[in-house]
Coordinates of C-alpha atoms and ligand atoms in Angstrom, one line a residue:
M1 CA -82.1 52.3 71.7
S2 CA -85.6 53.5 70.1
G3 CA -86.2 55.2 67.1
A4 CA -82.9 53.5 65.0
V5 CA -81.6 50.8 63.7
S6 CA -79.2 48.9 65.7
Q7 CA -77.0 46.3 64.5
L8 CA -76.2 44.0 67.3
A9 CA -74.1 41.3 65.8
G10 CA -71.8 43.5 64.2
G11 CA -70.5 43.7 60.5
A12 CA -72.9 45.1 57.6
A13 CA -75.5 42.3 57.5
P14 CA -76.0 40.9 61.5
A15 CA -77.4 37.6 61.8
V16 CA -79.1 38.7 64.4
A17 CA -80.9 42.4 63.3
L18 CA -82.6 44.9 65.4
L19 CA -85.0 47.5 64.4
V20 CA -86.8 49.9 66.4
A21 CA -89.6 52.1 65.1
G22 CA -91.7 53.8 68.0
R23 CA -92.3 51.7 70.6
I24 CA -92.0 48.4 68.8
A25 CA -88.4 46.7 68.5
T26 CA -88.6 44.0 65.5
V27 CA -85.7 41.4 66.0
T28 CA -84.8 39.5 62.7
L29 CA -83.3 36.5 62.5
N30 CA -81.0 37.1 59.5
R31 CA -79.3 34.5 58.2
P32 CA -81.5 33.4 54.9
D33 CA -79.2 31.3 52.6
R34 CA -79.2 29.4 56.0
R35 CA -83.0 29.3 56.5
N36 CA -81.8 31.1 59.3
A37 CA -80.6 28.3 61.3
V38 CA -79.1 29.9 64.9
S39 CA -75.3 29.7 65.0
L40 CA -74.2 29.7 68.6
E41 CA -73.3 33.2 68.8
M42 CA -76.6 34.2 67.8
W43 CA -77.8 32.3 70.9
R44 CA -76.0 34.3 72.8
E45 CA -76.7 37.1 70.9
L46 CA -80.5 36.7 71.3
A47 CA -80.0 36.6 75.1
R48 CA -78.0 40.0 75.0
L49 CA -80.4 41.4 72.9
F50 CA -83.8 40.7 74.9
E51 CA -82.2 41.1 78.2
A52 CA -81.0 44.8 76.5
L53 CA -84.7 45.4 75.4
G54 CA -86.6 44.5 78.7
R55 CA -85.0 47.1 80.1
D56 CA -85.8 49.8 77.7
E57 CA -88.6 51.7 79.1
A58 CA -89.6 53.5 76.0
L59 CA -90.5 50.1 74.5
R60 CA -93.9 48.4 74.8
G61 CA -93.6 45.1 72.7
I62 CA -91.2 42.6 70.3
L63 CA -92.0 41.2 67.2
L64 CA -89.7 38.3 66.7
T65 CA -89.3 37.2 63.0
G66 CA -86.9 35.7 60.4
A67 CA -85.6 37.2 56.9
G68 CA -86.1 35.6 53.4
G69 CA -89.1 33.8 53.8
N70 CA -88.5 31.5 56.6
F71 CA -88.3 31.9 60.4
S72 CA -86.0 29.1 61.5
V73 CA -84.7 26.0 60.5
G74 CA -83.2 25.7 64.7
A75 CA -79.8 25.2 65.5
D76 CA -77.0 25.4 63.1
I77 CA -76.6 21.5 62.8
A78 CA -73.2 22.0 60.3
E79 CA -71.4 23.7 63.5
F80 CA -72.4 20.7 65.8
A81 CA -69.1 19.0 64.6
S82 CA -67.0 22.1 65.9
V83 CA -69.3 23.4 69.0
R84 CA -71.0 20.8 70.2
A85 CA -69.4 17.6 69.5
T86 CA -68.4 16.6 73.5
A87 CA -71.1 16.2 76.4
E88 CA -69.5 19.4 78.0
Q89 CA -69.8 21.5 74.5
S90 CA -73.5 20.2 74.4
L91 CA -74.1 21.2 78.0
E92 CA -72.5 24.7 77.2
Y93 CA -74.7 24.6 74.2
E94 CA -77.7 23.7 75.9
V95 CA -77.2 26.9 78.3
A96 CA -76.8 29.2 75.8
V97 CA -79.9 28.2 74.1
D98 CA -81.9 28.1 77.3
A99 CA -80.8 31.8 78.4
A100 CA -81.9 32.8 74.9
S101 CA -85.6 31.7 75.2
T102 CA -85.1 32.1 79.0
A103 CA -84.7 35.9 78.0
I104 CA -87.0 36.2 75.7
A105 CA -90.0 34.6 78.3
A106 CA -88.7 36.6 80.9
T107 CA -89.0 40.0 78.7
P108 CA -91.6 42.3 80.7
K109 CA -92.9 42.9 77.3
P110 CA -95.3 41.0 74.9
V111 CA -93.0 39.4 72.4
V112 CA -95.0 37.7 69.6
A113 CA -93.4 35.3 66.8
A114 CA -94.1 36.3 63.0
I115 CA -93.5 32.8 61.1
E116 CA -93.3 32.3 57.8
G117 CA -92.3 29.6 56.0
Y118 CA -89.6 26.9 58.5
C119 CA -90.0 27.1 62.1
L120 CA -88.1 24.0 63.2
G121 CA -86.0 22.7 66.3
G122 CA -84.2 25.6 67.7
G123 CA -86.5 28.1 66.0
C124 CA -89.2 26.5 67.3
H125 CA -87.9 26.8 70.9
L126 CA -87.4 30.4 70.1
A127 CA -91.3 30.6 69.1
L128 CA -92.4 28.8 72.3
A129 CA -90.7 31.3 74.7
C130 CA -92.9 34.2 73.1
D131 CA -96.2 35.2 74.0
F132 CA -97.7 34.7 70.7
R133 CA -97.1 33.1 67.8
F134 CA -98.6 34.2 64.6
V135 CA -98.3 32.2 61.3
A136 CA -98.5 32.5 57.5
P137 CA -100.4 30.1 55.4
D138 CA -97.0 28.4 54.2
A139 CA -95.7 27.9 57.8
A140 CA -94.5 24.4 58.8
L141 CA -94.2 24.1 62.6
G142 CA -91.9 21.0 63.9
I143 CA -89.7 19.8 66.4
P144 CA -87.2 17.4 64.8
A145 CA -85.1 16.7 67.6
A146 CA -86.1 12.7 67.4
R147 CA -84.8 13.1 63.8
L148 CA -81.6 13.7 65.5
S149 CA -81.3 11.6 68.5
I150 CA -81.5 15.1 70.3
V151 CA -84.1 15.2 73.8
Y152 CA -85.7 18.8 73.3
G153 CA -84.6 20.8 76.7
V154 CA -86.7 20.6 79.9
A155 CA -87.6 24.6 79.0
S156 CA -88.7 24.3 76.0
T157 CA -90.6 21.0 76.3
R158 CA -92.4 22.2 79.4
R159 CA -93.7 25.4 77.6
L160 CA -94.9 23.5 74.7
L161 CA -96.9 21.2 77.1
A162 CA -98.3 24.3 78.9
L163 CA -99.7 25.4 75.2
V164 CA -100.3 22.2 73.5
G165 CA -101.4 19.5 76.4
L166 CA -99.7 16.3 76.7
S167 CA -100.8 14.2 74.2
A168 CA -100.5 16.5 71.3
A169 CA -97.1 17.7 72.9
K170 CA -95.9 13.9 72.4
R171 CA -97.1 13.7 68.9
I172 CA -95.2 16.6 68.3
L173 CA -91.9 15.4 69.8
F174 CA -92.7 11.9 69.1
S175 CA -93.4 11.9 65.5
A176 CA -91.0 14.8 64.5
E177 CA -93.8 16.1 62.0
R178 CA -94.3 19.5 60.3
F179 CA -97.5 21.0 61.2
G180 CA -99.0 23.7 58.9
A181 CA -100.7 26.9 59.9
E182 CA -104.2 25.3 60.7
A183 CA -103.0 22.0 62.3
A184 CA -100.8 24.5 63.8
V185 CA -103.5 26.6 65.2
A186 CA -106.3 24.0 66.1
M187 CA -103.4 22.1 68.2
G188 CA -103.0 25.7 70.1
L189 CA -98.9 25.8 68.9
A190 CA -99.8 29.4 67.4
E191 CA -102.2 31.6 68.1
R192 CA -103.2 33.7 64.8
R193 CA -102.7 32.3 61.1
A194 CA -102.3 35.6 58.9
R195 CA -101.2 36.3 55.4
A196 CA -98.9 38.8 56.5
P197 CA -98.2 37.8 59.8
A198 CA -95.3 40.4 61.1
A199 CA -97.7 43.1 60.2
A200 CA -100.9 41.4 61.9
A201 CA -98.3 41.0 64.6
Q202 CA -97.3 44.9 64.3
D203 CA -100.8 46.1 64.4
F204 CA -101.7 43.5 67.4
L205 CA -98.3 45.2 69.3
E206 CA -99.5 48.5 69.2
G207 CA -102.8 47.5 70.5
L208 CA -101.4 46.1 73.2
A209 CA -98.9 49.4 73.9
E210 CA -102.3 51.8 74.6
N211 CA -102.5 49.2 77.8
A212 CA -100.8 49.7 80.8
P213 CA -97.2 48.1 80.8
L214 CA -97.3 46.9 84.5
S215 CA -100.6 45.4 84.2
I216 CA -99.1 43.2 81.3
A217 CA -95.8 42.6 82.6
G218 CA -97.2 41.8 85.9
A219 CA -99.9 39.5 84.0
K220 CA -96.8 37.9 82.0
F221 CA -94.5 37.3 84.9
I222 CA -97.5 35.6 87.2
L223 CA -98.7 33.7 83.7
N224 CA -95.5 32.0 82.9
G225 CA -94.5 31.1 86.5
L226 CA -97.8 29.4 87.2
A227 CA -97.6 27.5 83.5
V228 CA -94.5 27.2 83.0
G229 CA -92.4 28.4 86.1
E230 CA -89.3 26.1 87.0
E231 CA -90.3 26.4 90.7
P232 CA -93.5 26.5 92.2
L233 CA -94.5 30.7 91.7
D234 CA -93.0 32.2 94.6
P235 CA -96.4 34.0 96.0
A236 CA -93.9 36.9 97.5
A237 CA -92.7 37.9 93.8
A238 CA -96.0 37.5 92.7
Q239 CA -97.9 39.8 95.0
A240 CA -94.8 42.3 94.4
V241 CA -95.7 42.5 90.7
I242 CA -99.3 43.3 92.1
D243 CA -98.7 45.8 94.5
R244 CA -96.3 47.7 92.1
A245 CA -98.8 48.1 89.6
S246 CA -101.1 49.2 92.5
R247 CA -99.4 51.6 93.6
S248 CA -98.5 53.4 90.2
D249 CA -99.3 56.4 88.7
D250 CA -100.6 54.5 85.8
Y251 CA -102.8 52.8 88.2
R252 CA -104.2 56.1 89.1
E253 CA -104.2 57.6 85.4
G254 CA -106.3 54.3 84.7
R255 CA -108.7 55.3 86.9
E256 CA -109.2 59.2 86.1
A257 CA -108.9 58.4 82.4
F258 CA -112.1 56.0 82.9
A259 CA -113.9 58.6 85.3
G260 CA -113.4 61.6 82.5
K261 CA -114.0 59.4 79.6
R262 CA -110.8 59.8 77.7
P263 CA -108.0 57.2 76.3
P264 CA -105.4 56.5 79.4
A265 CA -102.0 57.6 78.6
F266 CA -100.0 55.1 80.3
T267 CA -96.1 55.4 81.0
G268 CA -95.1 52.3 83.2
R269 CA -94.6 54.2 86.3
Ligands
LIG301 N1 -78.3 24.1 60.1 C1 -77.5 24.5 59.4 N2 -77.9 24.7 58.1 C2 -79.1 24.6 57.6 C3 -80.0 24.0 58.4 C4 -79.6 23.9 60.0 N3 -80.7 23.3 60.7 N4 -81.4 23.8 58.1 C5 -80.9 24.0 56.7 N5 -79.6 24.4 56.2 C6 -79.1 24.8 55.3 C7 -78.7 23.7 54.2 O1 -77.9 22.6 54.4 C8 -78.4 24.2 52.9 O2 -77.3 24.9 52.9 P1 -76.4 24.8 51.2 O3 -77.4 25.4 50.8 O4 -75.4 24.7 51.5 O5 -76.8 23.1 50.7 C9 -79.2 26.0 53.2 O6 -79.5 25.7 54.2 C10 -80.7 25.8 52.3 O7 -81.4 24.6 53.1 P2 -82.0 23.4 52.0 O8 -82.6 21.9 52.4 O9 -81.3 23.8 50.7 O10 -83.5 24.4 52.0 P3 -85.1 23.4 51.8 O11 -85.9 24.3 51.5 O12 -85.0 22.7 50.5 O13 -85.0 22.5 52.5 C11 -85.4 21.7 55.3 C12 -85.5 22.8 54.3 C13 -85.8 23.0 56.6 C14 -86.6 20.6 55.1 C15 -84.1 21.2 55.7 O14 -82.9 22.1 55.3 C16 -83.9 20.5 56.4 O15 -84.5 19.6 57.2 N6 -83.2 21.0 57.3 C17 -82.8 20.7 58.8 C18 -84.0 21.2 60.1 C19 -83.2 20.4 61.3 O16 -83.5 19.6 61.4 N7 -84.1 21.1 62.2 C20 -83.6 21.1 63.7 C21 -82.5 21.7 64.5 S1 -82.3 21.0 66.2

């Protein structure tokens, strides 16, 4: 997959576009005329794509962003009448939404959301599943579920709670307010304000790419499990990721590089 532009959603202008440059993949929500509203097909495509990227050993980081100056205005409300009209359809729809964010959160690579403009509802759901959110000065983040009589899903509510704490999570969900970059950073909804968030995210990911992939994957697994795991963290699974890193060639490489006063060259094995 590396070193190429892939068009996974088909057609000349895929609604979910992938660009892989070196060790970093960029996934772009690409429906700028709809402010990158996410259709059912796009939720499904995001799940497939992040699962595939997670398996690509050459990749060390993933950037998720939106085309045309917005991250995403969330689920494509315009198609709700056809794809989310009945209770059965709603259930099926939410499964697809959660599969997309679960695939992002479960990817054993660091994922940064680079956010310009609107990041609302389902857009926020995707951003919350990323490991970090870098926001442009014009960013507007919010969850307008309370304006649509939608109960925000359990998985994303849990992620929101872990990030911002109980009272801020309640404020965000109860009020449906939009928060600017500064407020988002202050409440922990975003980590960094940057004039060009995609470039800042790319630099940040390039830096992380020098570190041991098994260390990062293990930390991500354990931290996500402790903070937002659906079940209490499985201690045997946590021990397995710790053991895997301890037995790796990279573990030896790290010690040898330290001893040799040279930068380590990690392979993820
Ligand atoms: N689903 C489907 N289409 C959407 C959309 C959504 N969530 N949000 C915006 N669009 C469409 C608009 O209907 C509009 O289509 P049109 O050109 O055919 O009229 C187009 O995208 C551009 O949006 P517009 O409202 O003209 O842009 P704006 O910059 O003036 O306002 C928002 C942007 C975000 C304030 C406004 O579009 C909005 O409130 N959207 C809904 C956000 C929301 O509730 N998201 C939660 C979904 S879970």
